[in-house]
Short mmCIF file of C-alpha atoms in Angstrom, two decimals:
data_model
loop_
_atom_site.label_atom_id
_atom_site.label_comp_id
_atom_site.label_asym_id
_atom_site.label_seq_id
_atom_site.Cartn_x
_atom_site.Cartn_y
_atom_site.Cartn_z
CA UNK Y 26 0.00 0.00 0.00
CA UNK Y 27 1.39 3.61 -0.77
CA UNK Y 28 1.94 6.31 1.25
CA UNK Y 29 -0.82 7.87 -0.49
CA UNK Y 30 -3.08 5.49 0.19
CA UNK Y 31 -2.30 4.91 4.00
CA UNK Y 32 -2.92 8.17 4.59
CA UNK Y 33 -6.62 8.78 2.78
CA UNK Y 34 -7.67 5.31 4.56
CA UNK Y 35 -6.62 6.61 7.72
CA UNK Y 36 -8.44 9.88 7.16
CA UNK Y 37 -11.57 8.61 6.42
CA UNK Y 38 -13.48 6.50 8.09
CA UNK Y 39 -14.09 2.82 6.42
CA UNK Y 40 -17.56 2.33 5.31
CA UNK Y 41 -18.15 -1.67 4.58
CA UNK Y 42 -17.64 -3.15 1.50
CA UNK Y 43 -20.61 -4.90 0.45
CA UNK Y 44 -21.11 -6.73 -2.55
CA UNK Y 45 -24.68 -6.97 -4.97
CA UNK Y 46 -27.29 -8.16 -2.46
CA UNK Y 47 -30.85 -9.11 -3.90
CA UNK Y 48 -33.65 -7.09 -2.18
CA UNK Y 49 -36.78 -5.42 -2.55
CA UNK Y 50 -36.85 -2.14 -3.96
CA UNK Y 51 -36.64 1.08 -1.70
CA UNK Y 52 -40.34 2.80 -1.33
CA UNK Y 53 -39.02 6.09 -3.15
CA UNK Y 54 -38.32 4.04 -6.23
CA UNK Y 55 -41.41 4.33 -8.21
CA UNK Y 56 -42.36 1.99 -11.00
CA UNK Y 57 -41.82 5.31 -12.93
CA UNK Y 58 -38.42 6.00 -11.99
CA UNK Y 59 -37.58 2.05 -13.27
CA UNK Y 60 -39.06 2.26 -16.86
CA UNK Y 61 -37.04 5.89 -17.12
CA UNK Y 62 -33.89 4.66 -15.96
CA UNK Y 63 -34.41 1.55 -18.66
CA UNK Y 64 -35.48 3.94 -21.24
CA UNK Y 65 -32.10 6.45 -20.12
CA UNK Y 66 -30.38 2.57 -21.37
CA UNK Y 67 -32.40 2.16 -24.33
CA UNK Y 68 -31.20 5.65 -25.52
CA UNK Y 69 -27.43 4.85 -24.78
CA UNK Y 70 -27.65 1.65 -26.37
CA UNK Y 71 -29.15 3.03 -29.78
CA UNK Y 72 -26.70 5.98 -29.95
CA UNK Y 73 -23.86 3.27 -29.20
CA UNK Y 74 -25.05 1.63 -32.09
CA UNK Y 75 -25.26 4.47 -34.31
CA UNK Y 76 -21.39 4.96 -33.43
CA UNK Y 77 -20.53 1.53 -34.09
CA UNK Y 78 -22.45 1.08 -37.50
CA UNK Y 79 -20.33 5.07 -38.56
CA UNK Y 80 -16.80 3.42 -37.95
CA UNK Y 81 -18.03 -0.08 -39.31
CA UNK Y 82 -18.81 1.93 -42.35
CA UNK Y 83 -15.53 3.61 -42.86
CA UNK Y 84 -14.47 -0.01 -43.68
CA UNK Y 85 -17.30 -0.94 -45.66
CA UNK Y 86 -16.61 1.67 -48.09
CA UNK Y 87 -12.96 1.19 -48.04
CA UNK Y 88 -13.28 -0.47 -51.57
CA UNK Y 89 -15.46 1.98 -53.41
CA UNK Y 90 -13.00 5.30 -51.80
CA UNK Y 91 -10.03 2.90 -54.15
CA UNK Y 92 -12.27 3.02 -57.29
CA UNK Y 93 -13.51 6.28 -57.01
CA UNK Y 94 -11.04 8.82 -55.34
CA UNK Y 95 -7.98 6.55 -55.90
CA UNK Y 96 -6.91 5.90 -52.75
CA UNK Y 97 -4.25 3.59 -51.91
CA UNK Y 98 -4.11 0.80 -49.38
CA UNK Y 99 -1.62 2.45 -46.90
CA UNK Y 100 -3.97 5.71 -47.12
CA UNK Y 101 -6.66 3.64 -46.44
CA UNK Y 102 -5.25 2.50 -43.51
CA UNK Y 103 -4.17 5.76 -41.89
CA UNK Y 104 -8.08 6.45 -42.17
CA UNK Y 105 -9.52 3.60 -40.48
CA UNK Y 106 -6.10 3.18 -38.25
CA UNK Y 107 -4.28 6.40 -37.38
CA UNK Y 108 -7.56 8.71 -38.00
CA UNK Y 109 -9.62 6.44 -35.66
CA UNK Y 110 -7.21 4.98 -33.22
CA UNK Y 111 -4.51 7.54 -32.07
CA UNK Y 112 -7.11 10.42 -31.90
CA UNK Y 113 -10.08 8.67 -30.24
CA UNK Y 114 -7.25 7.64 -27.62
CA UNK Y 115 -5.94 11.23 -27.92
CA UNK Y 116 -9.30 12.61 -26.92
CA UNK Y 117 -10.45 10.22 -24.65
CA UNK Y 118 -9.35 11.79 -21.24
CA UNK Y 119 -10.35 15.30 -22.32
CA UNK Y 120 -13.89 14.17 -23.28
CA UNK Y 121 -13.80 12.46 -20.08
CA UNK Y 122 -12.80 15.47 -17.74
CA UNK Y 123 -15.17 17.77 -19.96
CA UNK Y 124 -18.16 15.30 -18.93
CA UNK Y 125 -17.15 15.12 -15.30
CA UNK Y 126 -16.75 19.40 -14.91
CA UNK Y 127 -19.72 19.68 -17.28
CA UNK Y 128 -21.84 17.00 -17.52
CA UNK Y 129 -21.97 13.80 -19.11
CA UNK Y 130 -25.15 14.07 -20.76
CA UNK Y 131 -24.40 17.50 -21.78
CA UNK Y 132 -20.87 16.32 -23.11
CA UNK Y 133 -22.28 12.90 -24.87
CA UNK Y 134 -24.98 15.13 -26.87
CA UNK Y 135 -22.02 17.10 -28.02
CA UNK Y 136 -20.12 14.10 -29.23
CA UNK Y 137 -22.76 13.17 -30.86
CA UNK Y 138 -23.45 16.22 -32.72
CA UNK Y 139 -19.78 16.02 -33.67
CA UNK Y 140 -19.33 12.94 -35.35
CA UNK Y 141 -22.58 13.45 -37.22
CA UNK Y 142 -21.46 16.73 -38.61
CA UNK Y 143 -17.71 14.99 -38.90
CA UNK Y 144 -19.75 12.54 -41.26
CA UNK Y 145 -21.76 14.69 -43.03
CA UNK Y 146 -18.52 16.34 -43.81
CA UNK Y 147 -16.73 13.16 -45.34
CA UNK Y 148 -20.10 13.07 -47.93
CA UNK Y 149 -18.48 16.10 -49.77
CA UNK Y 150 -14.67 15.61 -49.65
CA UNK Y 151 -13.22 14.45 -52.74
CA UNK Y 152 -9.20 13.99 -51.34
CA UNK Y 153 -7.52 12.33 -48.70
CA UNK Y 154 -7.26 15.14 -46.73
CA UNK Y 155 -11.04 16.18 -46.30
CA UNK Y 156 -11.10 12.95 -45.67
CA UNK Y 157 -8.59 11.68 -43.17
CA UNK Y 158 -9.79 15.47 -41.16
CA UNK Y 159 -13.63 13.99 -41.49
CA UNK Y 160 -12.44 10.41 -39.19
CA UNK Y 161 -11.01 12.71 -37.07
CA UNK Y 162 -14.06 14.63 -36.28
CA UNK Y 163 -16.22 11.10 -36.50
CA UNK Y 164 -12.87 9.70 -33.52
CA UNK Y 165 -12.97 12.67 -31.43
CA UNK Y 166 -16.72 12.70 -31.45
CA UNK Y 167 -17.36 8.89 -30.17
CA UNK Y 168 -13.62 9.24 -27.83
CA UNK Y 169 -16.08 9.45 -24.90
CA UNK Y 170 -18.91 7.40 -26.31
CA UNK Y 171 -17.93 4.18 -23.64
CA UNK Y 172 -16.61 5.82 -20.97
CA UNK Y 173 -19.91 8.28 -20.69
CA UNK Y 174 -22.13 5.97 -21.23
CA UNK Y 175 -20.68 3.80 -18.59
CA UNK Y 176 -20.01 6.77 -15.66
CA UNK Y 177 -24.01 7.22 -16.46
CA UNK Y 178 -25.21 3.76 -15.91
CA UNK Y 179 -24.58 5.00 -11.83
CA UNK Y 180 -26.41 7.86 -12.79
CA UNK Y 181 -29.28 6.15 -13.89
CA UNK Y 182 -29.31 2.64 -12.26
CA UNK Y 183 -29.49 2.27 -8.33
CA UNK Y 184 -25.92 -0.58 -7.04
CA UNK Y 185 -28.48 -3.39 -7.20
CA UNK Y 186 -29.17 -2.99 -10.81
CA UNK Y 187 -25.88 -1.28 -12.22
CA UNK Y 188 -24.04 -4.65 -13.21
CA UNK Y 189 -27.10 -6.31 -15.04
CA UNK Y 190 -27.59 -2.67 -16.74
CA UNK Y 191 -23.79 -2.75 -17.56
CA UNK Y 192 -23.82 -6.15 -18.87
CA UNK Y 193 -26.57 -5.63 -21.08
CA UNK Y 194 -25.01 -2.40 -22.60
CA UNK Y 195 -21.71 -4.08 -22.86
CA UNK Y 196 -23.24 -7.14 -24.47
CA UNK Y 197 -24.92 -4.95 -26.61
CA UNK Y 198 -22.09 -2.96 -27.85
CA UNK Y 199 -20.27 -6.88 -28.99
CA UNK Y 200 -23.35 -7.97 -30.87
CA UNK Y 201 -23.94 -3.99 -32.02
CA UNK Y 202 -20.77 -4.07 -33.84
CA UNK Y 203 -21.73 -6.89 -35.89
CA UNK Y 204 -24.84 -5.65 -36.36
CA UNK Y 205 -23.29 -2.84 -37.55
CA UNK Y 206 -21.23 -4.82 -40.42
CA UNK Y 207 -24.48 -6.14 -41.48
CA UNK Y 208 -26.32 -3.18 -41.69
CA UNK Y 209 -23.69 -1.02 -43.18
CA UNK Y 210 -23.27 -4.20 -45.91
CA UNK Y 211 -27.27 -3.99 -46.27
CA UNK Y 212 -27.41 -0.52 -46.96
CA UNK Y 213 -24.16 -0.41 -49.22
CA UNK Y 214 -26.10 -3.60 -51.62
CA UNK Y 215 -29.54 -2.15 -51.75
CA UNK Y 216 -27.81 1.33 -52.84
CA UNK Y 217 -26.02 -0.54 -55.65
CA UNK Y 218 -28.89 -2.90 -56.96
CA UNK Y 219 -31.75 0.61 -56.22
CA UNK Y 220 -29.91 3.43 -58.56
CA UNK Y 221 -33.18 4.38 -60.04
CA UNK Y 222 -35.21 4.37 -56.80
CA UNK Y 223 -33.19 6.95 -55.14
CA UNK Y 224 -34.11 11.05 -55.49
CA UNK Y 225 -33.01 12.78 -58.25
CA UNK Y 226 -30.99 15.31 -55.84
CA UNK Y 227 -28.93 12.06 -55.29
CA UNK Y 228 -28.77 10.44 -58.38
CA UNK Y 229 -24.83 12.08 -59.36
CA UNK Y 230 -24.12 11.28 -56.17
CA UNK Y 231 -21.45 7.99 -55.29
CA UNK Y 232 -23.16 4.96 -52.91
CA UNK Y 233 -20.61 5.47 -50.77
CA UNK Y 234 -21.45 9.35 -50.15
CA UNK Y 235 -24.67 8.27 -49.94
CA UNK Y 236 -24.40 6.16 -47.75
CA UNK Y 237 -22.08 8.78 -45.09
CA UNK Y 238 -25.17 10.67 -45.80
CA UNK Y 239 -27.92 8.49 -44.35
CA UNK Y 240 -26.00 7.70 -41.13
CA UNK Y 241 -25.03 11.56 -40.89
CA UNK Y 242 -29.13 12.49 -40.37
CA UNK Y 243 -30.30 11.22 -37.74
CA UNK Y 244 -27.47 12.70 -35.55
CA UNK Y 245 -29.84 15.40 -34.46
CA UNK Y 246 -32.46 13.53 -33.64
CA UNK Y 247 -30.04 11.48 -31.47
CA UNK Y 248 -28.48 14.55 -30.17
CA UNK Y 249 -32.09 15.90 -28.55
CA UNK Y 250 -32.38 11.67 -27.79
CA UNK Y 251 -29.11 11.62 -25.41
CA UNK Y 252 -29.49 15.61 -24.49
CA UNK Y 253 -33.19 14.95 -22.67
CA UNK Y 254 -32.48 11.78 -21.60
CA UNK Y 255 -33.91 11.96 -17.69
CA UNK Y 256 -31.54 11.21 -15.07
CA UNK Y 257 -32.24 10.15 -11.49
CA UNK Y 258 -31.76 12.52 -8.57
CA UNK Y 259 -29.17 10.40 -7.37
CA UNK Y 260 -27.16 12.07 -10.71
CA UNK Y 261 -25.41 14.85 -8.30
CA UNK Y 262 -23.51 17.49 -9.69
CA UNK Y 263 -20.06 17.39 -9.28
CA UNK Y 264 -18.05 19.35 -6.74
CA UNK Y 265 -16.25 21.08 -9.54
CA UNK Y 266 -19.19 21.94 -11.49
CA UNK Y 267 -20.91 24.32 -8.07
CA UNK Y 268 -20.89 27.94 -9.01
CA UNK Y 269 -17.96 29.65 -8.47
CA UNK Y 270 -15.37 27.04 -8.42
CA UNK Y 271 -13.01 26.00 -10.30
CA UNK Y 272 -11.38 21.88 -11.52
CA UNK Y 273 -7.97 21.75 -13.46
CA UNK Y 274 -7.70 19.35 -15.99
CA UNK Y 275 -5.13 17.14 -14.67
CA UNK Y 276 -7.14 17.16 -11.12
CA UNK Y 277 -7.13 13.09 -11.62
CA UNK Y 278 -3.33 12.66 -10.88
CA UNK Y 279 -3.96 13.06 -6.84
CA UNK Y 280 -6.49 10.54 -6.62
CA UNK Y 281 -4.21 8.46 -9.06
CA UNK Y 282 -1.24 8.97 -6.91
CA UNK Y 283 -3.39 8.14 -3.87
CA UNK Y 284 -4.36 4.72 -5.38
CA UNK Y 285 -1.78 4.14 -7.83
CA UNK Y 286 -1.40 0.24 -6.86
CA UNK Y 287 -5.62 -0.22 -7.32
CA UNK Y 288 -5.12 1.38 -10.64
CA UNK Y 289 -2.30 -0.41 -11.98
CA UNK Y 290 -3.76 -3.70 -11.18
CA UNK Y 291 -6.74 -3.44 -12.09
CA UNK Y 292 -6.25 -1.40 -15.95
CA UNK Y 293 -3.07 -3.62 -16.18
CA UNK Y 294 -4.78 -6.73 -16.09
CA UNK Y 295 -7.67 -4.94 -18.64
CA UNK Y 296 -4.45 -4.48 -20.85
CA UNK Y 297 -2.53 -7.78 -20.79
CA UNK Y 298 -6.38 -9.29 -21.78
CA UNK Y 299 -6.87 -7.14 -24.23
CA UNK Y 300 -3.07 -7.59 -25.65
CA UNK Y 301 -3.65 -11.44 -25.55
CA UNK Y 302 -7.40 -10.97 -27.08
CA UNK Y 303 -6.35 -8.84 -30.11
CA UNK Y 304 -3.52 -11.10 -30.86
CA UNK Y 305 -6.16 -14.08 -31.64
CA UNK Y 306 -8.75 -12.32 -33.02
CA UNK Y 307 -6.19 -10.19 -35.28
CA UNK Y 308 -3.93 -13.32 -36.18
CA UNK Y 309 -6.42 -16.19 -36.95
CA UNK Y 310 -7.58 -15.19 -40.56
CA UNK Y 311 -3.99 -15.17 -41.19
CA UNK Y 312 -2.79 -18.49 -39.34
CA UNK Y 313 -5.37 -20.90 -39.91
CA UNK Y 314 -4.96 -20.78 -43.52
CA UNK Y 315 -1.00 -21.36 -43.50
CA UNK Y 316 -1.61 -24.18 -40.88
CA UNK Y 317 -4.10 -26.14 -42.12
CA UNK Y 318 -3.93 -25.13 -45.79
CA UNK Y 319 -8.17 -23.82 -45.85
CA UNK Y 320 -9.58 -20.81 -47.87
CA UNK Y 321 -9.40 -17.77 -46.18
CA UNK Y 322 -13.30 -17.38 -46.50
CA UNK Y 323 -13.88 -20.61 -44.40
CA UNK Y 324 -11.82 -18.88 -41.64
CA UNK Y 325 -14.19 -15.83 -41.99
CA UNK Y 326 -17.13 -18.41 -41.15
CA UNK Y 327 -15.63 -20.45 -39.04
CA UNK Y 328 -14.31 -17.42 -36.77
CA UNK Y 329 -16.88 -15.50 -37.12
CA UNK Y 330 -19.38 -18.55 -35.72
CA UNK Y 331 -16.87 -18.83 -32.95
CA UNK Y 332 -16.84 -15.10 -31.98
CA UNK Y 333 -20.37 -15.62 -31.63
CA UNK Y 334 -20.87 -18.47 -29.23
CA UNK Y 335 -18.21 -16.97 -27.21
CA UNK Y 336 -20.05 -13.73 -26.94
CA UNK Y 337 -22.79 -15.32 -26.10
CA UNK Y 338 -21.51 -17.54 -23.12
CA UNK Y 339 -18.94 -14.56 -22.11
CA UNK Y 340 -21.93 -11.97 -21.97
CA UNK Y 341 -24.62 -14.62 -19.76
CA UNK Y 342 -22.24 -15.95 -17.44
CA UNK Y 343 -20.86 -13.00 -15.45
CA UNK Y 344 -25.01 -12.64 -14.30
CA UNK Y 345 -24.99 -16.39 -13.54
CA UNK Y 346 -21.92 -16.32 -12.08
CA UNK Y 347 -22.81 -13.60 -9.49
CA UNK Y 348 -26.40 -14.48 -8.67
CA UNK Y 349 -24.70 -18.55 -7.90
CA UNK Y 350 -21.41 -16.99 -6.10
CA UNK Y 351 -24.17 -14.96 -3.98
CA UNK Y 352 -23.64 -17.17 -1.04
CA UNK Y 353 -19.82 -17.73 -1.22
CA UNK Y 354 -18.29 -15.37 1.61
CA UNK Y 355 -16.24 -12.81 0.03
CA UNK Y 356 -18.12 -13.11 -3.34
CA UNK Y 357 -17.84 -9.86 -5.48
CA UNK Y 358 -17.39 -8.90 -9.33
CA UNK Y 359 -14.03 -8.70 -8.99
CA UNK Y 360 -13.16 -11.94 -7.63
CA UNK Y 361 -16.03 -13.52 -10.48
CA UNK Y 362 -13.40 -11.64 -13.22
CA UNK Y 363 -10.27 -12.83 -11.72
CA UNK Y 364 -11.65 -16.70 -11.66
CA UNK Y 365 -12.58 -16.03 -15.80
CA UNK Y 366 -8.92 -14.54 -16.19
CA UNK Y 367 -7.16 -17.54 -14.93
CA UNK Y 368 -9.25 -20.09 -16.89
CA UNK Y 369 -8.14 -18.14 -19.81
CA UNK Y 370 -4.71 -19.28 -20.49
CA UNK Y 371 -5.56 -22.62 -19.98
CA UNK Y 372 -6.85 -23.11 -23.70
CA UNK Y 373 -4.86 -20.66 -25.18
CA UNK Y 374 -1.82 -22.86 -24.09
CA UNK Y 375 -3.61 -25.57 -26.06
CA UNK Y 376 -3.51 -23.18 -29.58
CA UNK Y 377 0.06 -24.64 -31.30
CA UNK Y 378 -0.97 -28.41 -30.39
CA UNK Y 379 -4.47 -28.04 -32.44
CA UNK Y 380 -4.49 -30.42 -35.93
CA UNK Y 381 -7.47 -29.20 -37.25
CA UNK Y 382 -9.29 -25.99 -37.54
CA UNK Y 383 -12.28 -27.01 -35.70
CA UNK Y 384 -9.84 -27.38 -32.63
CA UNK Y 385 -8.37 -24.29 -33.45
CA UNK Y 386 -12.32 -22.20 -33.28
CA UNK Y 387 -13.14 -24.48 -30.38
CA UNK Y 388 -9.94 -22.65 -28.67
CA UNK Y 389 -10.53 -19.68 -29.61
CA UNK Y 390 -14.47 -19.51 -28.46
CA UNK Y 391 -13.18 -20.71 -24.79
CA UNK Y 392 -10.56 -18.43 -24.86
CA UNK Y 393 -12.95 -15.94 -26.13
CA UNK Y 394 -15.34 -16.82 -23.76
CA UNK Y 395 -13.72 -16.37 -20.99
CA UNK Y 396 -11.96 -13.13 -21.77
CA UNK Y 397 -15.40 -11.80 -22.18
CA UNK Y 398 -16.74 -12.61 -19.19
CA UNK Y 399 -13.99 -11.23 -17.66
CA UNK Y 400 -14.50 -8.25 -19.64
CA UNK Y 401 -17.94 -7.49 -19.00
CA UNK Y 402 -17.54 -7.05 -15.66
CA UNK Y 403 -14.48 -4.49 -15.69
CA UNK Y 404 -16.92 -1.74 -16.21
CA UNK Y 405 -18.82 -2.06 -12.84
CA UNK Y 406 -15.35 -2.43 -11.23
CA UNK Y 407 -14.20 0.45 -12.23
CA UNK Y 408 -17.83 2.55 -11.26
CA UNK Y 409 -17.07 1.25 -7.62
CA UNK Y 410 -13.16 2.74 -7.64
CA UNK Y 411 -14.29 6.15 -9.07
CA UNK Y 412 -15.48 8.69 -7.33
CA UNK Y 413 -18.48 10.68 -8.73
CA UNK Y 414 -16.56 13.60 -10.02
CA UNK Y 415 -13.46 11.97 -11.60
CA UNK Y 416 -15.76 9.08 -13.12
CA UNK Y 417 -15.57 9.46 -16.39
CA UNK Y 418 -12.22 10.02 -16.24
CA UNK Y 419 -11.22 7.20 -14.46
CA UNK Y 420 -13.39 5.37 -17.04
CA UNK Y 421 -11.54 7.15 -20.07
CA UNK Y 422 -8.68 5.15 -19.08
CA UNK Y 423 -10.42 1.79 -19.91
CA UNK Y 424 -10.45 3.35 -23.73
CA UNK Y 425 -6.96 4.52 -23.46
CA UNK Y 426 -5.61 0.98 -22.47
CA UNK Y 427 -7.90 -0.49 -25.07
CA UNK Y 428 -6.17 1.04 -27.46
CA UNK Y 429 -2.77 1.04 -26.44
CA UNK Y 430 -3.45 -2.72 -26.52
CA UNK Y 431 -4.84 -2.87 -29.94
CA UNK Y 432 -1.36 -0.54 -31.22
CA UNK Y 433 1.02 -2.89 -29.17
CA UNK Y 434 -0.48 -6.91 -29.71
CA UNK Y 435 -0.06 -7.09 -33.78
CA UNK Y 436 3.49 -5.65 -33.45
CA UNK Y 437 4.44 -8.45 -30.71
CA UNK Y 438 3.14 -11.39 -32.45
CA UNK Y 439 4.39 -10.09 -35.99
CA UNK Y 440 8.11 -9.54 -33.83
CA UNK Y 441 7.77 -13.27 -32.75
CA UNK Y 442 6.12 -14.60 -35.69
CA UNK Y 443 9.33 -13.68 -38.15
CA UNK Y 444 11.49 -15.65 -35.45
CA UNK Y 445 9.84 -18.55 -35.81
CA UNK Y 446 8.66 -18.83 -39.73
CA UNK Y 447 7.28 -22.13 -40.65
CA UNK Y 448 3.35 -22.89 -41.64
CA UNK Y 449 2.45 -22.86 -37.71
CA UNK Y 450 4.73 -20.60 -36.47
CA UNK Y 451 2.02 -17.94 -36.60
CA UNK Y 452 0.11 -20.48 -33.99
CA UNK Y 453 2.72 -20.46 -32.11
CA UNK Y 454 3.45 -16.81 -32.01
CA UNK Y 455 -0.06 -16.20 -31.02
CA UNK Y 456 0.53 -18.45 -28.26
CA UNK Y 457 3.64 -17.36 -26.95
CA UNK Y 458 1.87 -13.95 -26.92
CA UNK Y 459 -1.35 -14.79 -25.70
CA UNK Y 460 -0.77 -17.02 -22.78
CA UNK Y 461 2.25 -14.54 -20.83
CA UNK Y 462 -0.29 -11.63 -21.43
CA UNK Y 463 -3.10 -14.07 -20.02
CA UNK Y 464 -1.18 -15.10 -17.15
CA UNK Y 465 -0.37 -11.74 -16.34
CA UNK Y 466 -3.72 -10.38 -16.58
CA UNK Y 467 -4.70 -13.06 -13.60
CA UNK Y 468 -1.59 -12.30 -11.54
CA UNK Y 469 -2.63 -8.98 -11.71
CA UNK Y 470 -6.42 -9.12 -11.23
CA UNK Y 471 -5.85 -11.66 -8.17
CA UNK Y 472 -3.54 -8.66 -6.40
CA UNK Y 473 -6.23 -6.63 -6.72
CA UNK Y 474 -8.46 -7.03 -3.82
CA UNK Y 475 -6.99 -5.75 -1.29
CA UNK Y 476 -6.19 -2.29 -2.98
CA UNK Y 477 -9.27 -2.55 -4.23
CA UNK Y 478 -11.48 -2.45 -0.87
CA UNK Y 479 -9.20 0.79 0.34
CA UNK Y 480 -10.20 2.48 -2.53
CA UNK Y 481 -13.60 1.64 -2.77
CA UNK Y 482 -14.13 2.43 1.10
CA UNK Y 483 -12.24 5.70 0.56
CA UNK Y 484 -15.01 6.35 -1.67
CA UNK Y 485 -17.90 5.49 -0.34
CA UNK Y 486 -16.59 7.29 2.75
CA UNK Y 487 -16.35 10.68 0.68
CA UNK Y 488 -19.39 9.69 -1.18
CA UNK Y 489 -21.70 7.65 0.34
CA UNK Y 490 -24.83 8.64 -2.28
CA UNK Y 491 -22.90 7.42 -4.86
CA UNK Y 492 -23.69 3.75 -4.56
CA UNK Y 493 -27.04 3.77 -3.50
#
């Protein structure tokens, strides 16, 4: 324990740390306020999925921006890579202070008034340039799209309900994003096999523009959506945000200092997952055809049929898992996450030794799986650490690591992967990547506890209405 730390916990008093416990409903929580706190979801969800189907698109259209504007494949990638990745990551902590100081609903309507004009921009640019500025806009726009949405769910959702209310947002953000490649790929075919049904104000215009178009209207309708979305009156404003006062930006590094060893554990662990999750799911339409000698659109099937039964098991099982562990002493989220970390590794270890591909999709759905699970619950255990003024902050950080993950795990199992060379060295590689970064991740999250109930009693102590 630091310094730091020692000396808030011995400031404040130590409230208990109490897990989820089922109960009836408090009188003052009217039927009413229920439906409006599900309806506060319904409108996060929706705009989440907007967001997803806008970036999905910039992919979609990636072959129609070569045949029409001429771009290249390395300017391609600097608009769906570098435009997306190192601004959204870039922007993330300022969105995040902005909605803390603010207000998050405030600062989410904004966002989403940006990318939707950041879109409608792209429909009209006809170089790289316009372009590569537009993804810009449409990244700095959704950087605080997640950690918002997630620093409302407290807002909205009394302790009780927050982790079902996160899980169902986070499992609807995994199955949003492939809802978003279908729709995007639905709207891109009907606009090529419908030329003559379209207006005649848009019949000069590309499919692709068109397209930019139709997802670029309804951002104002989304914008008065997320702007009136009601809020509970447990949705206090934050001490910064009282007339007359005053937050620096970089207020978060006290509170960081103070519980540096809670915050290292826990977004390290979120970062060594992440590394060894993006290192499958980046790698396998690459490996599986060099190992096994099958057509690269099998993989696609195959993989994406995997993805989906591990999503499917990853997103249930953290609910099942905590309603079950209810009556193990001790039981919380974050001990449920660290027992789905260290299952991880175990098939992952398993990858180089597979001699067909169905072992190789069975692998990667436990792997996946379990990863997910551990996932979904990183959200709620990350509410619980953050106070109410630095939460979306402290939730911007989940984002940052994210990404850093995404920018570091390709590089390390490309590095390895020329060591080895062979038809399976690229299993391997994944491997020696994955598992290391998996082990990690549970060393990590199993550390965690104890730094974890300081800083959760440290801020329940200083504010006790957030968890109500």
């Amino acid at each position: 324990m630091t310094s730091g730390t020692k000396g808030i916990a011995t400031r404040l008093p130590l409230a208990p740390l109490q897990t989820e416990a089922p109960g009836p409903p408090p009188a003052s929580e009217s039927r009413g306020m229920v439906m409006l706190a599900w309806y506060g979801l319904g409108v996060l969800m929706t705009t989440s999925l907007l967001g997803v189907v806008v970036r999905q698109m910039l992919s979609l259209i990636a072959p129609s921006l070569q045949t029409s504007l001429g771009f290249t494949d390395l300017q391609l990638g600097m608009l769906q890579g570098l435009g997306m990745a190192v601004f959204a990551c870039v922007a993330n902590y300022p969105m995040g202070w902005l909605a803390d100081r603010f207000g998050r609903r405030l600062i989410l309507a904004i966002g989403v008034a940006i990318w939707s004009a950041a879109t409608f921009f792209c429909v009209f640019q006809n170089s790289f340039g316009g372009l590569f500025l537009g993804t810009v806009g449409i990244a700095i726009g959704e950087a605080g799209l997640a950690p918002i949405v997630y620093a409302l769910i407290p807002d909205l959702f009394p302790e009780r309900k927050r982790h079902a209310a996160n899980l169902i947002f986070y499992g609807g953000t995994l199955f949003g994003a492939g809802l978003g490649v279908a729709l995007g790929g639905a709207m891109l075919e009907w606009l090529a096999a419908s030329p003559g049904t379209l207006p005649s104000a848009l019949a000069g215009l590309d499919n692709w523009r068109i397209a930019m178009l139709a997802l670029a209207l309804p951002g104002p309708l989304f914008f008065l959506l997320v702007a009136t979305m009601p809020l509970s009156k447990r949705a206090a404003p934050a001490p910064a945000a009282h007339a007359g006062s005053s937050e620096p930006i970089l207020a978060f590094l006290p509170y960081a200092r103070a519980h540096g060893r809670t915050l290292g554990c826990i977004f390290g662990s979120i970062f060594a997952m992440a590394v060894a999750m993006t290192a499958a799911l980046s790698w396998f339409p690459l490996a599986l055809p060099r190992a096994f000698g099958i057509d690269p659109a099998t993989v696609g099937v195959g993989l994406g049929t995997a993805v989906t039964i591990a999503t499917l098991i990853g997103v249930f099982l953290p609910g099942i898992t905590l309603r079950l562990g209810g009556r193990i002493p001790d039981w919380s989220p974050l001990r449920a996450a660290s027992l789905f970390i260290w299952i991880a590794p175990l098939p992952a270890a398993f990858l180089p030794l597979a001699t067909s591909p169905f072992q190789a999709y069975s692998i990667a759905a436990l792997q996946g799986a379990m990863g997910i699970a551990g996932s979904a619950l990183m959200p709620g255990i990350i509410q619980d650490l953050a106070p109410e003024h630095l939460r979306s902050r402290v939730l911007a950080l989940l984002g940052i690591v994210n990404a850093l993950a995404l920018a570091v795990s390709p590089l390390a199992v490309g590095t390895v992967s020329g060591l080895i060379g062979g038809p399976r060295g690229m299993l391997y590689s994944i491997a020696i990547v994955s598992v290391p970064s998996l082990i990690l991740a549970a060393i990590l999250i199993s550390l965690a506890p104890r730094h974890f109930a300081v800083t959760a009693r440290a801020v329940r102590s200083l504010f006790p209405g957030d968890q109500a």
